[in-house]
Coordinates of C-alpha atoms and ligand atoms in Angstrom, one line a residue:
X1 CA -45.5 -44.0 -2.7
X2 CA -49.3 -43.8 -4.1
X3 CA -50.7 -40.3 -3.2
X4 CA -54.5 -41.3 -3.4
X5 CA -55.9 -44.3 -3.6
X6 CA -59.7 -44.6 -4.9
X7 CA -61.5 -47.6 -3.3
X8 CA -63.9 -49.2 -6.0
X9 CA -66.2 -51.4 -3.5
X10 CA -68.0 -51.0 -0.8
X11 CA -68.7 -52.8 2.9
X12 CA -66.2 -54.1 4.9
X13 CA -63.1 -54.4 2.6
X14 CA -63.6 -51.1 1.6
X15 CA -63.5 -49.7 5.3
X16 CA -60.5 -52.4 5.0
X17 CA -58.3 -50.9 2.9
X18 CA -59.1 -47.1 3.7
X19 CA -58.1 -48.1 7.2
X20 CA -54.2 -49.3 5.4
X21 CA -54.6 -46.0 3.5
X22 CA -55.0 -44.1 6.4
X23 CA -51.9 -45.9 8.5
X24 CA -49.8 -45.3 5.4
X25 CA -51.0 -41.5 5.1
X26 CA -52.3 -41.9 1.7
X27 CA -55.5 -39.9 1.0
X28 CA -58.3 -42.4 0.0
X29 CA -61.5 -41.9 -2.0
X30 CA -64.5 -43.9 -1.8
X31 CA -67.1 -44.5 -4.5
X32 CA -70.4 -45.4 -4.1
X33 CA -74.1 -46.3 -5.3
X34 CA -77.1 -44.1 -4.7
X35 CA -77.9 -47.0 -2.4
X36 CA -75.1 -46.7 -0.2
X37 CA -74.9 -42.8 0.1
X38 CA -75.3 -43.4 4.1
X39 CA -72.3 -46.5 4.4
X40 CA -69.7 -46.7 6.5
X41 CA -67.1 -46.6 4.0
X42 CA -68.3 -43.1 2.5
X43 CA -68.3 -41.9 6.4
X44 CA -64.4 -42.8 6.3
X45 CA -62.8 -42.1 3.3
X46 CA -61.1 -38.6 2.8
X47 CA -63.8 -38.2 0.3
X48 CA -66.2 -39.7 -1.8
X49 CA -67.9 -40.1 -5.2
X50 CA -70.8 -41.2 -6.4
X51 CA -71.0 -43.6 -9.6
X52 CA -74.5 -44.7 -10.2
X53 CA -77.8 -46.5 -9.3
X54 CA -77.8 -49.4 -7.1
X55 CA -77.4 -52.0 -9.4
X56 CA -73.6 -53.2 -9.3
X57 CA -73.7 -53.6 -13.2
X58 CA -74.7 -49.7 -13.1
X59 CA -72.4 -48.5 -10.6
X60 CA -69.7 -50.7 -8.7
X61 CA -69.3 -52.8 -12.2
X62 CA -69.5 -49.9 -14.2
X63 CA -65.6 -49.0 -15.6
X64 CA -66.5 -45.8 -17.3
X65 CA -67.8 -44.4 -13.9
X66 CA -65.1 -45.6 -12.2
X67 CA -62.6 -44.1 -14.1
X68 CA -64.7 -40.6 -14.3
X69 CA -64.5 -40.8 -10.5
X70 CA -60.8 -41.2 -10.6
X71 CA -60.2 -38.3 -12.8
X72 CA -63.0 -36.4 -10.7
X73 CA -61.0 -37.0 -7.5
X74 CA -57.5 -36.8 -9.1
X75 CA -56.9 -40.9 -7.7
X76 CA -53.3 -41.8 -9.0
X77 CA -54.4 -45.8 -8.2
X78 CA -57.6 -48.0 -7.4
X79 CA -57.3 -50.8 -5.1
X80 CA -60.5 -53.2 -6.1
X81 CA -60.8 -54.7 -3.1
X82 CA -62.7 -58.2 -3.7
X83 CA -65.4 -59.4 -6.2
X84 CA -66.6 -56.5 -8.3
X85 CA -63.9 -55.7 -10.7
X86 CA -60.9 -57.2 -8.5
X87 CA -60.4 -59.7 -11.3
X88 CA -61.4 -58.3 -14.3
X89 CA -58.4 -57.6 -16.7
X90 CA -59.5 -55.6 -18.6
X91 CA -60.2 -52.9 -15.8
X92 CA -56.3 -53.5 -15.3
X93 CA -55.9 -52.4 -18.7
X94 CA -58.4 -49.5 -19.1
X95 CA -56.7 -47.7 -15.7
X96 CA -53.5 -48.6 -17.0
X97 CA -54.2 -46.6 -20.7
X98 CA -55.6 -43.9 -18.4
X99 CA -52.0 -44.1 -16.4
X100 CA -53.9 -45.0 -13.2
X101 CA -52.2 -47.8 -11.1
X102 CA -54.2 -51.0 -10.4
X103 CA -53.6 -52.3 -7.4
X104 CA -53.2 -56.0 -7.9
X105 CA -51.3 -57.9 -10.8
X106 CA -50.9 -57.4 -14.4
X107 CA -53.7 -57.8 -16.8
X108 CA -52.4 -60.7 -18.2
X109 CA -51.3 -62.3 -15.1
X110 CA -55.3 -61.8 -14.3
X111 CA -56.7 -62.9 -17.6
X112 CA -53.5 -66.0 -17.4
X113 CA -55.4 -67.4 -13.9
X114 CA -58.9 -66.5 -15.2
X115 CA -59.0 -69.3 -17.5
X116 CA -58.7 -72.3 -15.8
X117 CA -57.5 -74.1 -18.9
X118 CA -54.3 -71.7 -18.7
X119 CA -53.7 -71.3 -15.3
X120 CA -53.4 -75.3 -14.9
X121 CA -51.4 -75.3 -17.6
X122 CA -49.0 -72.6 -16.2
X123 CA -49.0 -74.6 -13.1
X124 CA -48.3 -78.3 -14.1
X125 CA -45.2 -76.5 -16.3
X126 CA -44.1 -74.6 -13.3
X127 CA -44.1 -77.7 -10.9
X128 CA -47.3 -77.0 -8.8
X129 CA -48.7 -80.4 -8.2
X130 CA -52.6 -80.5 -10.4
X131 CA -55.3 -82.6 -10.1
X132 CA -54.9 -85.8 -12.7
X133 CA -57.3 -84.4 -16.0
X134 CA -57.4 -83.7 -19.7
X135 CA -54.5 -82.3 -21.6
X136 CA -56.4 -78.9 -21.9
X137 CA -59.8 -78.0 -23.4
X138 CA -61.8 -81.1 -24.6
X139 CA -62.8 -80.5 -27.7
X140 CA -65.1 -83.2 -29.0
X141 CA -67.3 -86.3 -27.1
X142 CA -64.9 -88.6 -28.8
X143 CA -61.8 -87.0 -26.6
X144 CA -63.5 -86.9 -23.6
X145 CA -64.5 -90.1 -23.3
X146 CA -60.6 -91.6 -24.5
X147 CA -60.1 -89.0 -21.2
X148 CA -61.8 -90.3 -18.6
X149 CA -61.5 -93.8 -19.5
X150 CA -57.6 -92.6 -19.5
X151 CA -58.4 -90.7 -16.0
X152 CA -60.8 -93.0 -14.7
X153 CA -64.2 -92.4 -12.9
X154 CA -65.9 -90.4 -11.2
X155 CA -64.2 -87.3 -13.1
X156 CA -65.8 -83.5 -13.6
X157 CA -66.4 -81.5 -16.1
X158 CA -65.6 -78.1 -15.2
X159 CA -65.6 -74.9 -17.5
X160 CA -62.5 -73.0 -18.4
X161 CA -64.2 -69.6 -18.0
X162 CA -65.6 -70.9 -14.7
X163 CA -64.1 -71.1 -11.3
X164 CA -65.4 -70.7 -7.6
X165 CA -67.4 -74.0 -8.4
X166 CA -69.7 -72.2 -11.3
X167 CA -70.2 -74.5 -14.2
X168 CA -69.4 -78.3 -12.6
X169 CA -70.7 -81.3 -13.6
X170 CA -69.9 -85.0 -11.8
X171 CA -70.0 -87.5 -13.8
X172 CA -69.5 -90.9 -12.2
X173 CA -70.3 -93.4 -15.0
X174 CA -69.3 -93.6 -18.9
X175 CA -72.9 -93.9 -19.9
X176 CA -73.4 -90.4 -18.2
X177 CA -70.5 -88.7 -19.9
X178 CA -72.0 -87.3 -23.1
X179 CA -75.3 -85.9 -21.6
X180 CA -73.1 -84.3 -19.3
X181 CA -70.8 -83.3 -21.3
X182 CA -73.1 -81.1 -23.9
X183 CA -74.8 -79.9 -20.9
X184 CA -71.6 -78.6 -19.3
X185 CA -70.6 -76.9 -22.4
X186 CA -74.2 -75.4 -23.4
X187 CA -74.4 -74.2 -19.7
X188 CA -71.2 -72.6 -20.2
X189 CA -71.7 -71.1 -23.6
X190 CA -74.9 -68.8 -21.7
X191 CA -72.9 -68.5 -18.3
X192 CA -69.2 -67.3 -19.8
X193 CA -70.1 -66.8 -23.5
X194 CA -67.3 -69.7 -23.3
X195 CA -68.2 -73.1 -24.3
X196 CA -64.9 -74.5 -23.5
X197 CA -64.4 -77.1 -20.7
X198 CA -62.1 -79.4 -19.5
X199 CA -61.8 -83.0 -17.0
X200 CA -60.7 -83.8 -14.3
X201 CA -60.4 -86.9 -11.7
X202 CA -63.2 -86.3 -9.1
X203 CA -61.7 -86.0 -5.5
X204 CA -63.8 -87.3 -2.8
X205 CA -64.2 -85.3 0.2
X206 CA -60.8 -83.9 -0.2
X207 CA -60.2 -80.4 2.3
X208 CA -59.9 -77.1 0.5
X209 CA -56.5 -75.3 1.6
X210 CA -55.4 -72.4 -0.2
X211 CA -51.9 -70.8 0.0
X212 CA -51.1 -66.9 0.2
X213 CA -48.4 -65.9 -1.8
X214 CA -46.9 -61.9 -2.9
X215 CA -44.9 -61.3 -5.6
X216 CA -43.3 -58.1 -6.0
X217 CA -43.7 -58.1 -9.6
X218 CA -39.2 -58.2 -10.4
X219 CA -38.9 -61.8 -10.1
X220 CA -39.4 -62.1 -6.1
X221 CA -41.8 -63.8 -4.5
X222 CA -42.6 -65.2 -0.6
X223 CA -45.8 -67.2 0.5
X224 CA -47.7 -66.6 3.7
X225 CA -48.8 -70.4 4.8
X226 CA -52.1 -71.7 4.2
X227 CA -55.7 -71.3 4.8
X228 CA -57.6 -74.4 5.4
X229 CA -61.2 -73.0 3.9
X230 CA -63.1 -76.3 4.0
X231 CA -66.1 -75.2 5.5
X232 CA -68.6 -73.9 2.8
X233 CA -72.2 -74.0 2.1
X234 CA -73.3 -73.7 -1.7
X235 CA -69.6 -72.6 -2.5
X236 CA -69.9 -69.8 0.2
X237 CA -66.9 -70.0 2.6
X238 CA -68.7 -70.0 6.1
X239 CA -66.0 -70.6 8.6
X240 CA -62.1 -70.1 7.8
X241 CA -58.9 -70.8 9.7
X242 CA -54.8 -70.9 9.8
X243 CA -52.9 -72.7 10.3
X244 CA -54.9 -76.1 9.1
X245 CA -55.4 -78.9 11.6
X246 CA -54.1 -81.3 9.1
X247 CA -50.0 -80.3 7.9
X248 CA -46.9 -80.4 9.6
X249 CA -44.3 -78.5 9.2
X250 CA -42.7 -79.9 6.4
X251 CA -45.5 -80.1 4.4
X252 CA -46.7 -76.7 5.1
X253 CA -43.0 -75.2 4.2
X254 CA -42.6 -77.8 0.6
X255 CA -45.8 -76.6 -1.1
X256 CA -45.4 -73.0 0.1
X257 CA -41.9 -73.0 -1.4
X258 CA -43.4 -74.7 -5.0
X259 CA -46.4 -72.1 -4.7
X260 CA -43.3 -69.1 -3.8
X261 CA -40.8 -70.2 -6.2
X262 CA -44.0 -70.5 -9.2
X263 CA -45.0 -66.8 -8.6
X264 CA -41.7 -65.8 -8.4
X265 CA -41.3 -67.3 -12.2
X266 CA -44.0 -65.7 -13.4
X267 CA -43.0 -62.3 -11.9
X268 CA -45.9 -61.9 -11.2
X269 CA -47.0 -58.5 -8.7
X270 CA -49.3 -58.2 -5.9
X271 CA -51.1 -60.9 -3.6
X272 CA -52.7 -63.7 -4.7
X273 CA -54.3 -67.0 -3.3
X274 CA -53.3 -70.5 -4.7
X275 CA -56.2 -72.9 -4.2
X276 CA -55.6 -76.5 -3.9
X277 CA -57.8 -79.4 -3.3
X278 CA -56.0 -81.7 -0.3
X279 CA -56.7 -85.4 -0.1
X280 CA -54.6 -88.6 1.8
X281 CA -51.5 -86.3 2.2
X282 CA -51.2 -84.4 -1.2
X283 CA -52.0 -81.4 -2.7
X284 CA -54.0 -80.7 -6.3
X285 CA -53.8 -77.1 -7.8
X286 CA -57.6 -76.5 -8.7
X287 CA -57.4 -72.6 -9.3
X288 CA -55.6 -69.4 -8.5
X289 CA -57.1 -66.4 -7.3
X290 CA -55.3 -62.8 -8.1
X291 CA -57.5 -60.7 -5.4
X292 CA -56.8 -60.0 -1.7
X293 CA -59.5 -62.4 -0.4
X294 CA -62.1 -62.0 2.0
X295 CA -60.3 -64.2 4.6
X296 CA -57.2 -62.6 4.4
X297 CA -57.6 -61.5 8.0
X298 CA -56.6 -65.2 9.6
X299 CA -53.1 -64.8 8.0
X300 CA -52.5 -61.1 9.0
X301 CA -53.4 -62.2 12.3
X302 CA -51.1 -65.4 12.6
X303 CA -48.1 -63.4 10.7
X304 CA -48.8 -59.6 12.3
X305 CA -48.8 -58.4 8.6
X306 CA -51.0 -56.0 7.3
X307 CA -51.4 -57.7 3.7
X308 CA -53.1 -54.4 2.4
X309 CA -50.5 -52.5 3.1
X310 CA -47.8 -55.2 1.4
X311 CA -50.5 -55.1 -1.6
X312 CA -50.0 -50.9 -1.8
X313 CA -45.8 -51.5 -1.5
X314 CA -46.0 -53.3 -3.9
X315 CA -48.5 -51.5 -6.3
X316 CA -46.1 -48.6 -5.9
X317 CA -43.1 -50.8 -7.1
X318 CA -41.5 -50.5 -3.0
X319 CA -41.3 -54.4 -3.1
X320 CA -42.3 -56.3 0.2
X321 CA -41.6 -55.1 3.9
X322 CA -40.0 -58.8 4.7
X323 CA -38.4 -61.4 3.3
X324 CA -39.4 -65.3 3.9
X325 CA -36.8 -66.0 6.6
X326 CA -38.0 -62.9 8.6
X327 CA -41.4 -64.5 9.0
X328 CA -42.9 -66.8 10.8
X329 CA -46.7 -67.4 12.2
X330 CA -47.9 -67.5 15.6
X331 CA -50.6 -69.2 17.4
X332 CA -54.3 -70.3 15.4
X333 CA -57.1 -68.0 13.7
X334 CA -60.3 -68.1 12.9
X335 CA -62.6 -66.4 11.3
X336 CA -66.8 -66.5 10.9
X337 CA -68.3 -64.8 7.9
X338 CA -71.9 -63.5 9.2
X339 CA -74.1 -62.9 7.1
X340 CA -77.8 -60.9 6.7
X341 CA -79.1 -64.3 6.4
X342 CA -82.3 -66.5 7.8
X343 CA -81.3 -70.0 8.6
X344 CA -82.2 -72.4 7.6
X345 CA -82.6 -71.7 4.1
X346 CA -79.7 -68.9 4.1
X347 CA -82.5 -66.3 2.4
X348 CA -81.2 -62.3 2.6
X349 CA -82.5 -60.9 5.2
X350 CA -81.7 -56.8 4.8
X351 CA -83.0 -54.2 6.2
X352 CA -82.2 -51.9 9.5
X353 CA -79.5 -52.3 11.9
X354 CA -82.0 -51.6 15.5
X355 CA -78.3 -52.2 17.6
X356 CA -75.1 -53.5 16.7
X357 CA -72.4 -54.2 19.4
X358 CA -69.0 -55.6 18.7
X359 CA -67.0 -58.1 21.3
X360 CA -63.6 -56.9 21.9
X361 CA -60.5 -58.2 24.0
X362 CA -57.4 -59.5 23.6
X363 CA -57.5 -61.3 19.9
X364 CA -60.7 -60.5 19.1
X365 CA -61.2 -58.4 15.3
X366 CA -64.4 -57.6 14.0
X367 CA -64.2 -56.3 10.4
X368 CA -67.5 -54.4 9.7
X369 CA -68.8 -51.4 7.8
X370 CA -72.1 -52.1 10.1
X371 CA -73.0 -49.4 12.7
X372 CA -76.4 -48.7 14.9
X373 CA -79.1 -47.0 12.5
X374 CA -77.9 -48.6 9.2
X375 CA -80.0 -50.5 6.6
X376 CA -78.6 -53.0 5.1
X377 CA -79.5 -52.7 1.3
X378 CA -80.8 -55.6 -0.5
X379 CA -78.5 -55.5 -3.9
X380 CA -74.8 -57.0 -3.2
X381 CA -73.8 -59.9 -0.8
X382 CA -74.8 -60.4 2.7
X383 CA -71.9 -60.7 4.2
X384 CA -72.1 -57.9 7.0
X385 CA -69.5 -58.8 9.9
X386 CA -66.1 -61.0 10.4
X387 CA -65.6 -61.9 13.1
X388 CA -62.1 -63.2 13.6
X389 CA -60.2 -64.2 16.5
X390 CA -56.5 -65.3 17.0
X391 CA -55.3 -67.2 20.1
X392 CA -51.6 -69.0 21.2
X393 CA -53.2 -72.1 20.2
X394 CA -56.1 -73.5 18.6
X395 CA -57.7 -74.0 21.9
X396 CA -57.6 -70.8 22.8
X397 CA -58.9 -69.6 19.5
X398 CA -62.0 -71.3 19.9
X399 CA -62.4 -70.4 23.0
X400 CA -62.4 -66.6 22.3
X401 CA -64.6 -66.9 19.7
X402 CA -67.4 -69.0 21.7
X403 CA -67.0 -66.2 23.9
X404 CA -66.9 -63.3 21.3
X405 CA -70.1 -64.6 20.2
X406 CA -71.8 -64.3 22.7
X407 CA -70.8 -60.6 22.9
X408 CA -71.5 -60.0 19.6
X409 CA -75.6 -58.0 18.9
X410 CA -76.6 -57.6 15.5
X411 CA -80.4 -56.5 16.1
X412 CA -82.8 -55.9 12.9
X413 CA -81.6 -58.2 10.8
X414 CA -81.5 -62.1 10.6
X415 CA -78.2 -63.6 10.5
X416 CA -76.0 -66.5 10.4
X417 CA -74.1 -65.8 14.0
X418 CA -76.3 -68.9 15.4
X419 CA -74.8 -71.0 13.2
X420 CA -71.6 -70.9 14.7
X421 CA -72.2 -71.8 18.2
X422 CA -73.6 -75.3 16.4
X423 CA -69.8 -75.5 14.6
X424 CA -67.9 -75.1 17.7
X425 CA -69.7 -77.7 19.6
X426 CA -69.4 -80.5 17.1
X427 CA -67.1 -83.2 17.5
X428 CA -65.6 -82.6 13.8
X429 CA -65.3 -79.2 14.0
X430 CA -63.0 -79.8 17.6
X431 CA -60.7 -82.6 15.9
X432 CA -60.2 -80.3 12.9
X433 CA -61.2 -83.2 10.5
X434 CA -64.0 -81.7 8.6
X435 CA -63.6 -81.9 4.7
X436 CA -65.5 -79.5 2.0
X437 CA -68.9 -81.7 2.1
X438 CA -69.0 -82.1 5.8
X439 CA -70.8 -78.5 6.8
X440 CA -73.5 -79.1 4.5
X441 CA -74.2 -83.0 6.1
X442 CA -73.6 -81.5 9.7
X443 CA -76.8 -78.8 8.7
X444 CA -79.0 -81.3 7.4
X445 CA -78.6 -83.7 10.2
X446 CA -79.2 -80.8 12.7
X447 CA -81.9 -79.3 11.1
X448 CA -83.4 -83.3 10.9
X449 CA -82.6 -83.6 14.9
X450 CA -85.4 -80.8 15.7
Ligands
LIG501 C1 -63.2 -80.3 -7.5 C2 -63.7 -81.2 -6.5 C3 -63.4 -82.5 -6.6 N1 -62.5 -82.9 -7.6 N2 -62.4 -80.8 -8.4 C4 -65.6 -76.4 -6.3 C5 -65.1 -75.0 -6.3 C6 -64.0 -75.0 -7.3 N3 -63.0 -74.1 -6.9 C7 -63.5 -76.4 -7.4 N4 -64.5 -77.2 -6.7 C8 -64.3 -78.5 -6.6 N5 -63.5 -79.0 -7.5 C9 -62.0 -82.1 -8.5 N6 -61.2 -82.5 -9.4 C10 -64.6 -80.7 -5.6 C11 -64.9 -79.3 -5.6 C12 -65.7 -78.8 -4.6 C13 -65.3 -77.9 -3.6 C14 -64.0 -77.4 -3.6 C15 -63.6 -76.5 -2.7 C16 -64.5 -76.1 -1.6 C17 -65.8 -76.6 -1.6 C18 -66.2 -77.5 -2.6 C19 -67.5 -78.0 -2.5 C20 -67.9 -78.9 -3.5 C21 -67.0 -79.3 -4.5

């Protein structure tokens, strides 16, 4: 087993994983800006170190100080937690040639699913089913128009380097194609430092449903069921849950075994998210993520499986705790991302925490690194508290969290708990029909109704 695990982020995933550390009895180091001195995840780690200003690209982005923190504290592994440096291979590589584990997957399992171009490729040859588009990079104006004319309109232009919706362009007539097609690659070129970009047939109003898949790295592999993550704002996941409103049974087992059997091929180590685009009954592989993400919660809670801890087995080649037919999910979960926000424009709103109070109860989580008398700083993302709840039934879910709302203080700051009580009374929301476009129709018609 690791021995000490250094924890390079900060906020609630980093309180997140020391918290696994701490179950597993594995001494855990945390690292932090001069800007987060006074945070909750410095407060719990065994120790701490710190690696810089407050600017991420000086401190929590910084690999040289991350590394001199390592040595400093004697960490035999980092876990990365999410953004930052979770999915940056060469980080992989640089703690590996310092003979520090990364926990998470090979570098070029990273770098593999961090081009788009690849990772569909990978797919489509592994049997995931992929969204209809190019044969790989498009080259010249000449091959992507034989391409869409071949795909057919609307289609995007996405870039390779992209992902996470950075670097799209619709294009839904052929006289549009080659303005957008230079501007997608110029915009990509300053972005990346990657002009390349491929097509793909536009989806309209498909829902976003990601599956969660381990492999343990020797040819093993198990998925987790799905997320249905349709409800975003700008990109920004706002409201999550599992299992989704929309799949049975079979469908829910079929794509988890492609996604399983896929990861399995590829050997591939650690957790990692499978995004697909899901429209009239079928799913399109749009990109795959190799980071724990930040709604992970919703499928520990449906499972009882600490994925942390399953991420550190593995990291410290112990394989899984379970196999597939050992696990099963119970019940429905939710989760709300609240953020230092002010609706309605979603502008940060840091500063001091006057009183925070968390709800509690039966199926009720709060993930948080907030306490009374903190300031939230104004330099990373405002994501502050998860709320998440899990009840026998979808019903009951909602339910606890209309009621956990209302529990829940957050005093000092603006945020984007409000927003939720609007959710859970729409009509949409209740059916479970919402698709990724709705959330951002449902605001402007509310905001319009006062
Ligand atoms: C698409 C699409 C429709 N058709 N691709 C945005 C994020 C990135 N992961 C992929 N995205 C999309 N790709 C095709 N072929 C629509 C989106 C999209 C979206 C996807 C998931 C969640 C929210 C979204 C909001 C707008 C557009």
């Amino acid at each position: 087993m690791l021995k000490k695990i250094l924890v390079a982020n900060r906020g609630e995933i980093a309180l997140r994983v020391i918290r696994a550390c701490k179950e597993l009895k594995i001494a855990s180091v945390a690292v932090h800006s001069t800007a987060d001195s006074n945070s909750m995840h410095v407060k719990m780690a065994d120790e701490s170190v710190c690696i810089g200003p407050p600017k991420a690209s000086d401190s929590y982005l910084n690999i040289p100080n991350i590394i001199a923190a390592c040595e400093i504290a004697g960490a035999d592994s980092v876990h990365p937690g999410y953004g930052f440096l979770s999915e940056n291979p060469n980080f992989a590589e640089v703690l590996s040639d310092h003979k520090i584990i990364f926990i998470g997957p090979s570098a070029e399992h990273i770098r593999l699913m961090g081009d788009k171009v690849s990772a569909k490729r990978t797919m489509t040859d592994l049997g995931v089913p992929c969204v209809p588009g190019s044969k790989g990079i498009v080259e010249t104006i000449e091959q992507a128009e034989a391409s869409a004319k071949q795909i057919g309109y609307p289609v995007i232009i996405k870039a390779s380097a992209g992902g996470g919706g950075r670097g799209m362009k619709l294009v839904t007539q052929p006289k549009e194609l080659s303005e957008s097609y230079h501007a997608a690659k110029t915009e990509a070129e300053s972005a990346f430092g990657n002009d390349e970009v491929y097509l793909e047939k536009y989806l309209l109003n498909p829902k976003h449903i990601e599956i969660q898949i381990f492999g343990d790295g020797f040819g093993n592999a198990i998925h987790l069921g799905e997320r249905d993550c349709s409800i975003q704002r700008r990109h920004q996941k706002v409201l999550e849950e599992a299992p989704s409103t929309v799949l049975n049974e079979k469908q829910r087992k079929e794509i988890g075994l492609i996604c399983a059997q896929a990861i399995a091929k590829l050997k591939y180590a650690g957790a990692g998210t499978i995004e697909f685009l899901y429209s009239a009954g079928n799913f399109y592989f749009i990109e795959m993520n190799t980071r724990i993400q930040v709604e992970h919660p919703i499928t520990e809670e449906i499972f009882g499986i600490d994925l942390v801890k399953e991420q550190i087995r593995i990291a410290s080649k112990q394989g899984l705790s379970f196999k597939q037919e050992e696990v099963n999910f119970i019940g429905h979960s939710i989760e709300c991302r609240i953020n230092a926000e002010k609706i309605p424009n979603f502008t940060a709103s840091p500063g001091l925490i006057n009183a925070y109070h968390a709800p509690g109860g039966l199926g009720v989580r709060i993930d948080s690194a907030l306490y009374t008398g903190y300031r939230v700083p104004p330099y990373y993302d405002s994501l502050i508290c998860k709320l998440i709840v899990h009840g026998k039934n979808r019903k009951e879910a909602i339910a606890k969290l209309e009621r956990a709302l209302k529990e829940l203080i957050i005093d000092g700051v603006d945020t984007t708990a409000g927003l939720f009580d609007l959710i859970l009374k729409s009509d949409t929301f209740l059916k479970g029909t919402y698709d990724i476009v709705w959330l951002e129709n449902f605001l402007n018609e509310t905001s319009q109704a006062k």
